[in-house]
mmCIF file of C-alpha atoms in Angstrom:
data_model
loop_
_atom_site.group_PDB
_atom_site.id
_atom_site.type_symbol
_atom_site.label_atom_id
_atom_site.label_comp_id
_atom_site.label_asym_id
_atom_site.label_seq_id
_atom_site.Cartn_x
_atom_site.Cartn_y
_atom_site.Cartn_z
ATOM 1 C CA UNK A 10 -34.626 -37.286 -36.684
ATOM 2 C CA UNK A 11 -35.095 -38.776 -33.718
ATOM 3 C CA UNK A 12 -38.709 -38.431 -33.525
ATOM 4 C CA UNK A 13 -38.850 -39.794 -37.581
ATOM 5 C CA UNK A 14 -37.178 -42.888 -35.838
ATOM 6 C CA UNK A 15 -39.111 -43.946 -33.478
ATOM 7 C CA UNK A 16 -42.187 -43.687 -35.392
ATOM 8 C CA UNK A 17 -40.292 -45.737 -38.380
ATOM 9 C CA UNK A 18 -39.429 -48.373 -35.404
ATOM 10 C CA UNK A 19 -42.673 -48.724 -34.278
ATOM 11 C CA UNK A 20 -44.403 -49.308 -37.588
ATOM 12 C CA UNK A 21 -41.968 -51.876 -38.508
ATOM 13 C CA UNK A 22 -42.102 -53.488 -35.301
ATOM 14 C CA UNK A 23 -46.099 -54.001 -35.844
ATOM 15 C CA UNK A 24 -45.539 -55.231 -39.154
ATOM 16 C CA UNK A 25 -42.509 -57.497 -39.355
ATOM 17 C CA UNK A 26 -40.725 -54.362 -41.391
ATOM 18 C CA UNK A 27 -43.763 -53.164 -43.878
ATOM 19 C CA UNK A 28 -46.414 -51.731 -42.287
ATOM 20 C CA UNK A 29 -48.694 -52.426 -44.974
ATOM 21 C CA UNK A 30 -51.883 -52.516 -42.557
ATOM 22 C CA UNK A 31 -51.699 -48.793 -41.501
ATOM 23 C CA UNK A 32 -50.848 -47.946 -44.839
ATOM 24 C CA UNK A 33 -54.846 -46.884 -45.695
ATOM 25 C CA UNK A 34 -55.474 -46.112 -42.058
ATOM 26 C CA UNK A 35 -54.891 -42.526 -42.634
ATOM 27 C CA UNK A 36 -53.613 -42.212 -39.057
ATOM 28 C CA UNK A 37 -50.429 -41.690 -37.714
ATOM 29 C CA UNK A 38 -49.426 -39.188 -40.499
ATOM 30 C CA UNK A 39 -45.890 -38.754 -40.495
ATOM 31 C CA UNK A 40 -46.184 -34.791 -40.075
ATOM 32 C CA UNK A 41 -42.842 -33.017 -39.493
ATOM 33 C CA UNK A 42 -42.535 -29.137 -38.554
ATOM 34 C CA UNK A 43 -46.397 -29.681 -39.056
ATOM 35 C CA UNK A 44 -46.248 -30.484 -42.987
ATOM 36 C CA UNK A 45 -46.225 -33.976 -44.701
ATOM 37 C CA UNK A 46 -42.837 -35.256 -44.704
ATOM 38 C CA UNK A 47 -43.400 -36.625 -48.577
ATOM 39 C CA UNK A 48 -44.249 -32.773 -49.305
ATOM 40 C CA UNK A 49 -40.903 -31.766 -48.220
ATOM 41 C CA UNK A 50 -39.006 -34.551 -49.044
ATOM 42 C CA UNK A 51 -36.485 -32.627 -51.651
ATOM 43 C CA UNK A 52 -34.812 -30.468 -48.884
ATOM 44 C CA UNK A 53 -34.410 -32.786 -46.513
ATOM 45 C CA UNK A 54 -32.912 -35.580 -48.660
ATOM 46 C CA UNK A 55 -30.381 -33.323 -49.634
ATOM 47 C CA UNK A 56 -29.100 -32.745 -45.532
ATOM 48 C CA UNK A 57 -26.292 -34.955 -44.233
ATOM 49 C CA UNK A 58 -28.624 -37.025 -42.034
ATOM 50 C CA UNK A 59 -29.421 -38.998 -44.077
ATOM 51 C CA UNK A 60 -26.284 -41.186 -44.244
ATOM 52 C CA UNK A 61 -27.241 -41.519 -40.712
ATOM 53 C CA UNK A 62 -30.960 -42.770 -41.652
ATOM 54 C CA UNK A 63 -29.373 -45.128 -44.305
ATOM 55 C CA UNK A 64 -27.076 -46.476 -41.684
ATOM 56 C CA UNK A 65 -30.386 -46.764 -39.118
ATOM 57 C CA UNK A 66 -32.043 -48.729 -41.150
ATOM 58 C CA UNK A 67 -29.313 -51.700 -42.655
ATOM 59 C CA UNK A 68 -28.404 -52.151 -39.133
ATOM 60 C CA UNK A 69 -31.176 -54.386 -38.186
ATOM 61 C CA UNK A 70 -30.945 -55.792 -41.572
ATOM 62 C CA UNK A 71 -27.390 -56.865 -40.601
ATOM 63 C CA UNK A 72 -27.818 -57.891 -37.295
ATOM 64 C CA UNK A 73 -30.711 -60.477 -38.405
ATOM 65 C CA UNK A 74 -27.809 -62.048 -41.319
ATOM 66 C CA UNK A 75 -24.948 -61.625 -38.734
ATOM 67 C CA UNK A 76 -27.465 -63.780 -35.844
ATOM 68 C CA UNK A 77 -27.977 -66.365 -38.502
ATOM 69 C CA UNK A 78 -24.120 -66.537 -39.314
ATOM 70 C CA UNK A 79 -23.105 -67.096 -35.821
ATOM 71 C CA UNK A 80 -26.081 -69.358 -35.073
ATOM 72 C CA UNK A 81 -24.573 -71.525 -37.967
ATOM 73 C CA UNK A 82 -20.979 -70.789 -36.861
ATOM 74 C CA UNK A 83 -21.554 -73.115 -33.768
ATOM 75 C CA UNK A 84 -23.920 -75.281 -34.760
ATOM 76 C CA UNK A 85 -24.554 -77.438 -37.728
ATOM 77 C CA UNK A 86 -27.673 -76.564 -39.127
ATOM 78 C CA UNK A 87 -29.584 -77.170 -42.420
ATOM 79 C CA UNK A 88 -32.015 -74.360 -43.439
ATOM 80 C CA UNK A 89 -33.853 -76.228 -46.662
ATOM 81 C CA UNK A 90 -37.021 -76.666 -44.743
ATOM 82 C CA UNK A 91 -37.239 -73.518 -43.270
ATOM 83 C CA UNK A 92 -36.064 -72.089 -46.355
ATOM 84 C CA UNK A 93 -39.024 -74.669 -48.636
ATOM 85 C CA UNK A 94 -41.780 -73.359 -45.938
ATOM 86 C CA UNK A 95 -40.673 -69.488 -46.528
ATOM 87 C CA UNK A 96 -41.569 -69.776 -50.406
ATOM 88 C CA UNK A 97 -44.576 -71.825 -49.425
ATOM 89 C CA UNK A 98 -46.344 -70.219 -46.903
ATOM 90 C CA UNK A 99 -44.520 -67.024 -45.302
ATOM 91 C CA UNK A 100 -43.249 -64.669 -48.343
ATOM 92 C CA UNK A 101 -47.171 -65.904 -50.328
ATOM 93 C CA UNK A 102 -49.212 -64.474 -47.119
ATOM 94 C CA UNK A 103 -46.797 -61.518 -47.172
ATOM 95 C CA UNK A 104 -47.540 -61.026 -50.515
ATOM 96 C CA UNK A 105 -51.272 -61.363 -50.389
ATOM 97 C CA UNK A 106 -51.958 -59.493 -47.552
ATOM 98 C CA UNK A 107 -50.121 -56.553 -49.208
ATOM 99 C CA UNK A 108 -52.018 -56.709 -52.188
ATOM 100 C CA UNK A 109 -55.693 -57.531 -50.488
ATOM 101 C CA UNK A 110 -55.618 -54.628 -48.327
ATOM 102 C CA UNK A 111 -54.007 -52.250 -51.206
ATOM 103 C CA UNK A 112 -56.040 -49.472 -53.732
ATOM 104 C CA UNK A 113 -54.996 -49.753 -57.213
ATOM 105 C CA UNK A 114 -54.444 -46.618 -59.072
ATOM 106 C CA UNK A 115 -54.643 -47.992 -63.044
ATOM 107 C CA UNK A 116 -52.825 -44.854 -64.677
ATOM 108 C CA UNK A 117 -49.939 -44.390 -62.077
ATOM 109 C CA UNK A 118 -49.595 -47.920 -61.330
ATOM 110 C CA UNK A 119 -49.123 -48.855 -64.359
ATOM 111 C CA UNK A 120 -46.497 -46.876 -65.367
ATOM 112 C CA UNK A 121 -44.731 -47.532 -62.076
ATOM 113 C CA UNK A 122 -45.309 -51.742 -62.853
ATOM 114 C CA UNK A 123 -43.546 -50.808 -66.494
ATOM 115 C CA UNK A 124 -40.738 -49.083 -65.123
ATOM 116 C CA UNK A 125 -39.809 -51.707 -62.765
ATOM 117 C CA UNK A 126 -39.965 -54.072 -65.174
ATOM 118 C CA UNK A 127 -38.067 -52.395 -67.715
ATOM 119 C CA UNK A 128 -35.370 -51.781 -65.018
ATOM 120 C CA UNK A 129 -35.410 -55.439 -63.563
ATOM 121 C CA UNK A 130 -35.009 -56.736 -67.060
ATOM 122 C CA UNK A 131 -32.665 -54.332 -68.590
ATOM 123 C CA UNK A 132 -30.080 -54.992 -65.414
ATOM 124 C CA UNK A 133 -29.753 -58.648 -66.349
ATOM 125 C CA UNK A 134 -29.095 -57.678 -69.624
ATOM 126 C CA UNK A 135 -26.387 -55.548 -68.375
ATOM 127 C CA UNK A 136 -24.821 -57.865 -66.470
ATOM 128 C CA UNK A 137 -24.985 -60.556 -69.092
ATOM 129 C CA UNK A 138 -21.796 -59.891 -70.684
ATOM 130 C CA UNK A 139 -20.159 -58.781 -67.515
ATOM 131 C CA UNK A 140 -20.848 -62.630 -66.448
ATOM 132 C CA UNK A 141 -19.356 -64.103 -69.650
ATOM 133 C CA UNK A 142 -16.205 -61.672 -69.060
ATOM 134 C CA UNK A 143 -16.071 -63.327 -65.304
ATOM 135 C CA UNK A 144 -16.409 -66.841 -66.892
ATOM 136 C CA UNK A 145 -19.290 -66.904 -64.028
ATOM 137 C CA UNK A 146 -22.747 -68.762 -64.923
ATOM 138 C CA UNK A 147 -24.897 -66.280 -65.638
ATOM 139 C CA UNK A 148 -28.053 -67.419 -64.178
ATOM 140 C CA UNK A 149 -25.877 -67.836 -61.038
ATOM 141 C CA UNK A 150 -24.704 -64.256 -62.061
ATOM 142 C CA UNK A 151 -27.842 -62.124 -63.516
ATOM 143 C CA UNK A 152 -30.610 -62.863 -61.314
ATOM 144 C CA UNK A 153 -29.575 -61.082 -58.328
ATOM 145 C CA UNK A 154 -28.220 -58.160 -60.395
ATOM 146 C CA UNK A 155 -32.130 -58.244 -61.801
ATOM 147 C CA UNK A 156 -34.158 -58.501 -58.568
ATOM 148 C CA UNK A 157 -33.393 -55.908 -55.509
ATOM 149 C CA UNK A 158 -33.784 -55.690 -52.204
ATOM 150 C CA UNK A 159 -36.929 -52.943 -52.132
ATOM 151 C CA UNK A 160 -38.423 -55.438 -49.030
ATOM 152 C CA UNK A 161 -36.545 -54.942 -45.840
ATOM 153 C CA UNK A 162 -34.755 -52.286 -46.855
ATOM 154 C CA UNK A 163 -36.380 -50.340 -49.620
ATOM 155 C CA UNK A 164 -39.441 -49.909 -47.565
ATOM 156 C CA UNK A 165 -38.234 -48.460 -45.168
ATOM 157 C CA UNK A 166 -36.431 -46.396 -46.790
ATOM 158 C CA UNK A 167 -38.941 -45.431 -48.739
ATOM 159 C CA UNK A 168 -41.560 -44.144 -45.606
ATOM 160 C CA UNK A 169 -38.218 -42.330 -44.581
ATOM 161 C CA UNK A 170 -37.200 -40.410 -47.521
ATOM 162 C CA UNK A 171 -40.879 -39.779 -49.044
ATOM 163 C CA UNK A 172 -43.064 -40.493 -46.068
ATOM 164 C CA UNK A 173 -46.361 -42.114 -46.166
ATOM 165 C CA UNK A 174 -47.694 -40.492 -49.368
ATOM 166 C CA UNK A 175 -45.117 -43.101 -50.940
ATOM 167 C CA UNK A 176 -44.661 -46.139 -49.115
ATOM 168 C CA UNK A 177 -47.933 -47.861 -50.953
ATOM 169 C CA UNK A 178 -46.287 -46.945 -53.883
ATOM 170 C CA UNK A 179 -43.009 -48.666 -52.803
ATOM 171 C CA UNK A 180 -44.737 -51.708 -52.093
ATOM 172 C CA UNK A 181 -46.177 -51.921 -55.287
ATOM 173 C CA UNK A 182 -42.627 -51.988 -56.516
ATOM 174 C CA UNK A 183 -41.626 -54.594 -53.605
ATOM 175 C CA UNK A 184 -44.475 -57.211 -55.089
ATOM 176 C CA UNK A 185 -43.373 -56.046 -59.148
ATOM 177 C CA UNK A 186 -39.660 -57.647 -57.916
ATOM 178 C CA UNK A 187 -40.994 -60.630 -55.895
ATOM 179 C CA UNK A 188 -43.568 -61.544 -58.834
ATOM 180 C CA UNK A 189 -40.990 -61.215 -61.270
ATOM 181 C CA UNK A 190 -38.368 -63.395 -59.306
ATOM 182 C CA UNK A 191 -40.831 -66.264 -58.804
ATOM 183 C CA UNK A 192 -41.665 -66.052 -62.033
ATOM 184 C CA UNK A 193 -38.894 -65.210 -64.613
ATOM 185 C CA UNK A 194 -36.323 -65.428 -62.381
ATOM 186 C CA UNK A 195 -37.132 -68.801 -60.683
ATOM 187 C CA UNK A 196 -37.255 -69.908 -64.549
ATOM 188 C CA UNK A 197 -33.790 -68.114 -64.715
ATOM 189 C CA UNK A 198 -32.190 -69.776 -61.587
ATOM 190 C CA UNK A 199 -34.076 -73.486 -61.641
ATOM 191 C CA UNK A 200 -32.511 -75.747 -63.365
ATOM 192 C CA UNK A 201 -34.748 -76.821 -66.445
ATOM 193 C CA UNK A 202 -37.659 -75.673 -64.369
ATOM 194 C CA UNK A 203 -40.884 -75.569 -66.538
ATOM 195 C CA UNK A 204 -42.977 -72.906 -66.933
ATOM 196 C CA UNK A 205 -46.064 -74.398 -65.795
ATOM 197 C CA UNK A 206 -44.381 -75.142 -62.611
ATOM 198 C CA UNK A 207 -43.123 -71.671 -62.308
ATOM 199 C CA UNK A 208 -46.697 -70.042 -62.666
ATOM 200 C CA UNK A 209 -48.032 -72.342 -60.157
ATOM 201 C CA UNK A 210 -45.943 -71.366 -57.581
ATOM 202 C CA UNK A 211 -47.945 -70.353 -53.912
ATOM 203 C CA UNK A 212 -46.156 -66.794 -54.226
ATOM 204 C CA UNK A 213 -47.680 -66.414 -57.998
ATOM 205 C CA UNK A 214 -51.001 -67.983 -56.586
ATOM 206 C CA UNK A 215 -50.868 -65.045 -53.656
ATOM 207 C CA UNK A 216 -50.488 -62.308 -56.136
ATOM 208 C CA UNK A 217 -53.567 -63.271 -58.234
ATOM 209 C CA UNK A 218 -55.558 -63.577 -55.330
ATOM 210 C CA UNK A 219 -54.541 -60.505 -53.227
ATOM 211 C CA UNK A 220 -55.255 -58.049 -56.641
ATOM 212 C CA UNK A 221 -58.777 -60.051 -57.396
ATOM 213 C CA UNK A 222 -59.443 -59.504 -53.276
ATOM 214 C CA UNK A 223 -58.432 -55.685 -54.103
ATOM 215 C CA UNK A 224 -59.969 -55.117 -56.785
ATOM 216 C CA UNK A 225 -63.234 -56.476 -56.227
ATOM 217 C CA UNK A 226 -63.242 -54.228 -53.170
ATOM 218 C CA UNK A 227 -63.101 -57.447 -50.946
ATOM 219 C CA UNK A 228 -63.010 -56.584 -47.252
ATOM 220 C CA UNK A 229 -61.269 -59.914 -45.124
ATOM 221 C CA UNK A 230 -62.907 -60.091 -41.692
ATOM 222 C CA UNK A 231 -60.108 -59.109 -39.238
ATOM 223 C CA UNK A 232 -60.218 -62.927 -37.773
ATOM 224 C CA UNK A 233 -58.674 -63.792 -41.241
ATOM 225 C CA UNK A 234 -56.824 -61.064 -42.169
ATOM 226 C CA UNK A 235 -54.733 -60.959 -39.299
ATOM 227 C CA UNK A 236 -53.509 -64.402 -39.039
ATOM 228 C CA UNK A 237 -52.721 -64.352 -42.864
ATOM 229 C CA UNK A 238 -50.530 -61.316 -41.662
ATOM 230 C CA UNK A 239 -48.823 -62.399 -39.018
ATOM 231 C CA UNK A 240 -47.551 -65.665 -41.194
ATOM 232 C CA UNK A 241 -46.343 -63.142 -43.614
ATOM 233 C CA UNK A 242 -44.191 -61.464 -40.657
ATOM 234 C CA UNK A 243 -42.154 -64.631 -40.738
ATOM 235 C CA UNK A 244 -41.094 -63.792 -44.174
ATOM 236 C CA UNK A 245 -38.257 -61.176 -44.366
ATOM 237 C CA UNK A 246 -36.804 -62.328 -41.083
ATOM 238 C CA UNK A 247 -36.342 -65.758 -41.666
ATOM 239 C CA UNK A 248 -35.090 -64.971 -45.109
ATOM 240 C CA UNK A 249 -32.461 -62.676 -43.497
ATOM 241 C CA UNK A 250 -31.812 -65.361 -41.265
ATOM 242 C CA UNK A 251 -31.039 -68.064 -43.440
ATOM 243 C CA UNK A 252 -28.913 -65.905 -45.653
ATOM 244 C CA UNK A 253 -26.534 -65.689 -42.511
ATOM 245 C CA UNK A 254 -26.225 -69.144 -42.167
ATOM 246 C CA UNK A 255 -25.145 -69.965 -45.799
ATOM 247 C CA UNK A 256 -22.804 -66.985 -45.237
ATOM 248 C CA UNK A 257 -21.279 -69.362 -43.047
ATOM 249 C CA UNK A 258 -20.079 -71.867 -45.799
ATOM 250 C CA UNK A 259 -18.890 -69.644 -48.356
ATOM 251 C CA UNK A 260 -15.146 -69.691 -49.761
ATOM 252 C CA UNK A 261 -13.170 -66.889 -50.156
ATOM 253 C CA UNK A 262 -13.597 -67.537 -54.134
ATOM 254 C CA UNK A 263 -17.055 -66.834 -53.694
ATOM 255 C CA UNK A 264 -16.281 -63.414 -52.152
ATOM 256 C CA UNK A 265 -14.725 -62.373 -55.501
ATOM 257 C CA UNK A 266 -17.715 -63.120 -57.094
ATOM 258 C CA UNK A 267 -19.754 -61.176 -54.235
ATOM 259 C CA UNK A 268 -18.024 -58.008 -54.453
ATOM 260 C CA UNK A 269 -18.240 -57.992 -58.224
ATOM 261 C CA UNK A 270 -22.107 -58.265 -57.591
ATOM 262 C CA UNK A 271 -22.081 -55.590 -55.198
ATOM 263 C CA UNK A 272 -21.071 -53.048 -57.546
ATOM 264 C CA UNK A 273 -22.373 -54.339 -61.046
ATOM 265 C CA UNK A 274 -25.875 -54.780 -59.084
ATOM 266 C CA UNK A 275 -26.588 -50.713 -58.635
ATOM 267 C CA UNK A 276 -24.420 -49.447 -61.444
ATOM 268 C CA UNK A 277 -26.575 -51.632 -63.842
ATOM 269 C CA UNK A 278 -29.787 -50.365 -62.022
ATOM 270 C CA UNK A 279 -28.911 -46.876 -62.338
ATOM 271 C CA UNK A 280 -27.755 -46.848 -65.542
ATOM 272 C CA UNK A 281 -30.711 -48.530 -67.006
ATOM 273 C CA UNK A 282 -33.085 -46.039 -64.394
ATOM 274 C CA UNK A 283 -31.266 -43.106 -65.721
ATOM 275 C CA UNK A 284 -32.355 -43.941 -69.619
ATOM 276 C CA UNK A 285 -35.383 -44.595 -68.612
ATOM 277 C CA UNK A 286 -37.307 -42.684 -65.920
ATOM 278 C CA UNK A 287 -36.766 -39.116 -67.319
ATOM 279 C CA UNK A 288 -38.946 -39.663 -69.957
ATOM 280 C CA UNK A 289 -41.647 -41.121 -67.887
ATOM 281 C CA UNK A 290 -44.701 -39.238 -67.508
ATOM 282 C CA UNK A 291 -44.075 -39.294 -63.868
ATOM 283 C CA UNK A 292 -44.182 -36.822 -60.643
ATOM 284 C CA UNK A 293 -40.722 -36.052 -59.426
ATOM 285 C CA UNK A 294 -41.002 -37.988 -55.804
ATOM 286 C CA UNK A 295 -42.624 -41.005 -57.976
ATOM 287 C CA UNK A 296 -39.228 -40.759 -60.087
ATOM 288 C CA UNK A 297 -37.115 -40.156 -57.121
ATOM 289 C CA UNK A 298 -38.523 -43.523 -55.660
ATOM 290 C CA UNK A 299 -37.495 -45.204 -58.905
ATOM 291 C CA UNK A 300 -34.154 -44.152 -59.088
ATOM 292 C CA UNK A 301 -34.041 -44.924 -55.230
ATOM 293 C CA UNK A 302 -35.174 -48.460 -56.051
ATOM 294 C CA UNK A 303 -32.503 -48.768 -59.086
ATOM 295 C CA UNK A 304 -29.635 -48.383 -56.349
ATOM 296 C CA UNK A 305 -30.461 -51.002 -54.195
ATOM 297 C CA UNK A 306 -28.761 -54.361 -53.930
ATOM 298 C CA UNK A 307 -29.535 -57.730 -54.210
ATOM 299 C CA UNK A 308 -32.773 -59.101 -52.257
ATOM 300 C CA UNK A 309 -32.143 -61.990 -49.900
ATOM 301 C CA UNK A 310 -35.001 -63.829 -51.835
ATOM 302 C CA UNK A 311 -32.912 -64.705 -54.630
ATOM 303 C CA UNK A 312 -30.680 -66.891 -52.016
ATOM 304 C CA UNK A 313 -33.794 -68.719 -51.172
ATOM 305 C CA UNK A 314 -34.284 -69.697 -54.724
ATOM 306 C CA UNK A 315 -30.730 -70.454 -55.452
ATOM 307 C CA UNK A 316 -31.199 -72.645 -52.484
ATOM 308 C CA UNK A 317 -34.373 -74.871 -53.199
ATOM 309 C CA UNK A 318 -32.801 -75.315 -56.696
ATOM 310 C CA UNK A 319 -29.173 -75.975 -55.920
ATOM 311 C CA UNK A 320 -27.778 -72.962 -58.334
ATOM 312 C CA UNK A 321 -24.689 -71.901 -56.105
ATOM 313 C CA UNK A 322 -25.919 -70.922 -53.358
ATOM 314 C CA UNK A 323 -22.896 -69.653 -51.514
ATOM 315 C CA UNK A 324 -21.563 -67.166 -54.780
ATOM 316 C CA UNK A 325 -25.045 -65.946 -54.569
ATOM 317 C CA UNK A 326 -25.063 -65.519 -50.641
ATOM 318 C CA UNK A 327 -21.501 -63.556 -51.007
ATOM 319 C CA UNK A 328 -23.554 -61.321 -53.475
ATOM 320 C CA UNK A 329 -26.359 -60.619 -51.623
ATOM 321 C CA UNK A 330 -24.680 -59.785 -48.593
ATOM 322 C CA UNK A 331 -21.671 -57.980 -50.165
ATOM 323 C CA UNK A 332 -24.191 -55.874 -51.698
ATOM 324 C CA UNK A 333 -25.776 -54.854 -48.619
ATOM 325 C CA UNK A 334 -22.493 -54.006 -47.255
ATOM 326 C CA UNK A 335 -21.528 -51.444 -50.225
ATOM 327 C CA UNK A 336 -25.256 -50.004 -50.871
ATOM 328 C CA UNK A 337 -24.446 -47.377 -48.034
ATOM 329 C CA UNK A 338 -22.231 -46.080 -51.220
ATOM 330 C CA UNK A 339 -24.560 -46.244 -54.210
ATOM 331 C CA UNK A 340 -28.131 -46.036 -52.098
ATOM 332 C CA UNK A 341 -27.438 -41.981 -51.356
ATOM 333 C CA UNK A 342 -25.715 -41.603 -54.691
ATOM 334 C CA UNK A 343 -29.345 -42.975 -56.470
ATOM 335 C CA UNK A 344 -31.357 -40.773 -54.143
ATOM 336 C CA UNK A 345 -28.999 -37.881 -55.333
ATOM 337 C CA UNK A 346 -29.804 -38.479 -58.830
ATOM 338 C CA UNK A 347 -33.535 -38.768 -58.454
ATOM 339 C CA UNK A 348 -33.366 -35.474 -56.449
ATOM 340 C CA UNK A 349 -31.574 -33.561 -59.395
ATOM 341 C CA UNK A 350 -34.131 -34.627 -61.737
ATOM 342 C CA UNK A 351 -36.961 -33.872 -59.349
ATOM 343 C CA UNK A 352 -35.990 -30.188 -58.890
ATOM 344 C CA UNK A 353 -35.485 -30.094 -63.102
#
């Protein structure tokens, strides 16, 4: 465990919490007793410890949302132009130079892109009528029951529980989400935003260009790969960051709201995930990672948007971090469930 750690620390450490350049390296195998960790991943999922890995890897999650919370606590501070240069510059570099440096498998990606969606989609449609019971907007509601955290804590989670073999593969789901939110869910949140807007987005933009990079086999000199790289280190950080300081301004109404989210956010994932990804035509650690990212809760990024367009900002703050507090719940009880259909 220990050992696991520290090699989990370090990675993240080089890459801002992805370690998407070391990804096609093929060094630093995570190798265990000897054996790929991914290979054994069944048994040691099902071992006690990994509460303990769960709990390992929110804390810095926390700690980065708590900083920003008492930052904002003793000092006034307004975060829309840090927030306005995050979807501009940070989270696009992030995602292009996870998507420029990635290989494409068509078959097993595909499927994989097709599952997420399904699951993405089909939780905002089960948290539709849950909104309308809670008299709460719904696209104050739905989003961030639709879009997950599988960034800063997903992927780690992911190299943890399945090792190397697959983290790419959870970072294909990671830029699925964050497509899908700048897309259909900034249509969702934004107020009358039109869809030519949405589509021209620098986070859309990124995508195109880090799968045409990928595909075409396009190698970036290092000189230009690396500083693209280190502006998408900013990303999750500064997201987490800001997230603390609207935490700072929300009413104890909004925490009703929150905790609601927290628990319709997995439920909704799960249920949808477990109609879905038995039927799949899909290895058992590629559906364990599904069901894995079905129980997560809400990403951070859906603050940001329900910041730059003025939807609520502090009911969807309470959710998002709400949700991180109760995942330690639903995040081993998903992981269950995708082991129990992996050994069927």
């Amino acid at each position: 465990m220990g050992k696991r750690t520290d090699i989990l620390s370090q990675r993240i450490r080089r890459s801002g919490g992805l370690a998407t350049r070391h990804v096609h390296s093929g060094s630093h195998r995570l190798q265990p007793g000897g054996s790929h960790f991914c290979g054994t991943a069944r048994l040691r999922l099902k071992e006690p410890i990994m509460l303990n890995q769960l709990i390992v890897t929110m804390i810095p999650v926390m700690a980065v949302v708590l900083a920003g919370f008492a930052y904002a606590y003793r000092t006034r501070i307004d975060v829309s132009a840090a927030n306005r240069m995050n979807t501009d510059i940070f989270l696009p570099a992030l995602v292009f130079s996870s998507l420029a440096t990635r290989r494409f498998d068509a078959g097993l990606d595909g499927w994989l892109v097709a599952a997420t969606a399904i699951i993405v989609i089909g939780s905002g449609i089960v948290a539709l009528p849950i909104a309308r019971w809670m008299r709460v907007e719904a696209k104050t509601f739905c989003p961030p029951m639709m879009f997950n955290n599988c960034g800063t804590l997903g992927l780690p989670l992911a190299l943890l529980a399945f090792g190397e073999g697959e983290f790419s593969h959870a970072m294909l789901l990671f830029v699925t989400t964050n497509l899908m939110l700048f897309t259909l869910g900034a249509y969702l949140i934004g107020r009358d935003r039109p869809w030519r807007r949405v589509l021209a987005s620098p986070v859309v933009i990124a995508t195109i260009l880090g799968i045409a990079c990928s595909l075409a086999g396009l190698a970036l000199p290092r000189s230009l790969l690396l500083p693209i790289q280190l502006l998408g280190d900013i990303a999750l950080p500064l997201m987490l960051f800001a997230l603390g300081v609207r935490m700072s301004a929300v009413r104890r109404a909004d925490l009703k709201v929150g905790i609601a989210g927290a628990l319709v956010c997995p439920i909704a994932g799960l249920l949808v995930a477990g109609s879905l990804v038995p039927w799949l035509p899909l290895a058992a650690e590629h559906r364990s990672l599904l069901f894995l990212f079905a129980a997560l809760p809400p990403a951070a990024a859906n603050h940001l948007l329900a910041e730059s367009c003025r939807r609520d900002p502090e009911k969807m703050a309470a959710i998002v971090v709400t949700g991180h507090v109760v995942s330690v719940l639903f995040i081993p009880f998903g992981l269950s469930i995708g082991l129990l259909g992996a050994g069927g």
